[in-house]
Phi, psi and omega in degrees: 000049170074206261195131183214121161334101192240027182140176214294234235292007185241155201228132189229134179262140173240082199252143179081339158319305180255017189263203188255165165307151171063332193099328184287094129117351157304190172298331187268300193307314203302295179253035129250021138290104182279029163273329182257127125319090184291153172264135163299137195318143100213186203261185168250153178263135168284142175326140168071013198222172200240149198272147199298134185087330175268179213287071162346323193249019178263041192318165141246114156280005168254001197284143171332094178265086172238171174242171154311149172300162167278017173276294163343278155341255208351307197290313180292331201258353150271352145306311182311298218291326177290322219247325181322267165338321202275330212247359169259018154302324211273315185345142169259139141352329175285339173297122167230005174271135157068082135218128174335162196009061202187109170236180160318333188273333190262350176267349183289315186280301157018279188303295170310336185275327155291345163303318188270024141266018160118000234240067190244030193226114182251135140318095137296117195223137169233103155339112160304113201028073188291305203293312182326309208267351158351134152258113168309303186281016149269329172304312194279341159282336171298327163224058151253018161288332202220342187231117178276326160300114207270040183251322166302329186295302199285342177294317181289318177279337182301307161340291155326304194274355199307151169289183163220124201279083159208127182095022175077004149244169195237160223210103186287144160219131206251048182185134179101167173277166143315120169280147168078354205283124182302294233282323180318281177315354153275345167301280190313326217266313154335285187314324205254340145343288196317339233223258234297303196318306177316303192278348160298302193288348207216304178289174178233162189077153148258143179259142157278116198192113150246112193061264137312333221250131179195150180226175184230106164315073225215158201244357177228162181294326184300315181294322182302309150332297225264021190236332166294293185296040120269322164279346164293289179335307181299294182298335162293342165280353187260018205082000194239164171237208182241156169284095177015293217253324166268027153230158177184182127271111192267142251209076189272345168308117177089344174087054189281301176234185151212165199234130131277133170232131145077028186088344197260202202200099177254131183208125176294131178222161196259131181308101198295301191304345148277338172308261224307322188258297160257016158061047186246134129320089176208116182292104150250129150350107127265153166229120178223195174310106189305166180261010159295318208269308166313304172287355180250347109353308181277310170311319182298328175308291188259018152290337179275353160233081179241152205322323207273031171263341201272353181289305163351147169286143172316308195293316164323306160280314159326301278232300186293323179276344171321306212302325215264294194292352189271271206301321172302318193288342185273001170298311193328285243261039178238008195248218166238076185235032180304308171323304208301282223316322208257345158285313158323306194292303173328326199260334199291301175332292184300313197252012078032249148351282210269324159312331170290317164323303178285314178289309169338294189050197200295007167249017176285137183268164196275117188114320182319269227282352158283354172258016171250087176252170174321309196286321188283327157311310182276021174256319182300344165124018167304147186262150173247096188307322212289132164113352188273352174274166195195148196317160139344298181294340203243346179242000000 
């Protein structure tokens, strides 16, 4: 199926990739048959959001919550998989979203391992409707830098270009990604390739940067500054701009301020165990769950022991919420969230508690309900964040 680039003068065929196994009965015979009549591409708006290129704050809440089909899926993530490889060659290290081996848990450390190099002045910057502001045709020229084939080019762009399905009509958009699209973060990881390339070359500082989302690591108050007007500068040339409200300069000496990145809350805090034993001053980076990630934690806590629970067997509701508290605490615990753990275990208990309390009604006994403690719970198979942390590397 022609040629996808693999370097300036080199050519790589991903012939057989995209045709189906045996030959029988796939996706590809399927949409060049000309007994089937394709619908033209486009996506559905999810409740409450606005089409990619338009107005954010123009929501609908009644609009049509669906994504791409899953034939769509199918499709993209067999593009994902072919295109991927060709395009973390190019990747910088400062990228840390949506890329193979490479998570949130590794910019976070980034970030910490540079404090104690001098690096105690942060940029905070959030790219304003980013997947929305996308220049389709500058995208679509970036990869046509690393990818030659144009049957691939044009799939890629139809994509792009899909219309948007709301309220049963559809509305073309000539700017932004697929929202929910497998393909997207990859795309999105593309554009911005231009923007790490830049600040090598240009920027000051080191940058951190997941997906949208990037702070700049800087050793004077002066540098930070001059790394905002620089990243205004860089992103106005892709089109994009920083979000008002989500950029600043933060001050981490001594622990004055601190920022969320990434769900977490980085705030220099001072080393009790060298003060008491050599009476020495000294600032480490802790991090721990922001107080968005706690409430929407907590909320998540008590829809699942929410009144219309109470008919549920206890081990049933024990069961959802493990499921919920194993993955948020295995986001955590790599940070210094010990506190966050054992307030959490404390609200899980309590609303717990109070869910038994209800189911019980007028046949709760005098006394019952003092033995539904922390403790009598994680013994029924409650999962226990407190005691769950562990260096990064150990975890």
């Amino acid at each position: 199926m022609g040629s996808v680039g693999a370097g300036p003068s080199q050519s790589w065929s991903c012939r057989g990739r995209w045709s189906d196994p045996g030959g029988g009965g796939g996706l590809r015979r399927r949409a060049h048959a000309r007994r089937v009549v394709r619908r033209p591409p486009c996506r559905h708006l999810p409740p409450g959001t606005s089409p990619p290129g338009g107005d954010p704050k123009a929501r609908r809440p009644d609009a049509a919550s669906r994504h791409p089909t899953v034939r769509d899926r199918v499709c993209q993530q067999a593009a994902k998989i072919v295109l991927e490889p060709i395009f973390e060659a190019d990747f910088l290290p400062c990228s840390f979203g949506f890329r193979p081996k490479r998570s949130a848990i590794d910019a976070l450390e980034a970030i910490r391992v540079a404090f104690p190099q001098g690096r105690q002045f942060v940029f905070e910057a959030d790219i304003e409707n980013f997947f929305g502001e996308i220049d389709q045709e500058r995208l679509l020229e970036m990869v046509e830098k690393r990818v030659s084939d144009r049957r691939v080019l044009k799939l890629l762009g139809q994509w792009l270009r899909a219309g948007v399905m709301e309220a049963g009509v559809l509305s073309e958009t000539v700017t932004g990604t697929p929202q929910g699209g497998v393909i997207s973060p990859l795309l999105a990881n593309v554009y911005l390739h231009a923007f790490d390339r830049a600040w090598v070359e240009h920027g000051v500082g080191e940058v951190v940067r997941y997906a949208d989302d990037f702070v700049v690591l800087c050793s004077s108050q002066h540098q930070a500054e001059d790394a905002q007007r620089r990243a205004t500068a860089i992103l106005g040339d892709l089109g994009l701009a920083l979000h008002p409200d989500k950029t600043r300069v933060v001050d981490l000496r001594q622990g004055k301020q601190g920022f969320d990145f990434l769900g977490c809350h980085l705030h220099a805090r001072m080393s009790g165990k060298l003060w008491e034993r050599q009476h020495i001053i000294r600032y480490y980076l802790h991090r721990w769950p922001s107080q968005r990630s706690m409430k929407r934690a907590r909320a998540r806590i008590k829809a699942l022991t929410a009144r219309s629970q109470v008919g549920q067997q206890l081990p049933d509701v024990i069961g959802r919420l493990n499921l919920f508290l194993r993955g948020w605490g295995n986001y955590f615990r790599t940070g210094n969230a010990a506190l966050k753990f054992v307030s959490l275990d404390r609200y899980v208990a309590w609303r717990l508690r109070r869910l038994l309390i209800k189911k019980r009604g007028r046949n709760l006994r005098a006394g019952q309900a003092d033995r539904w403690t922390r403790t009598w719970f994680h013994d029924q198979g409650l999962h226990k964040l407190m005691g769950t942390i562990r260096y990064p590397k150990a975890a």
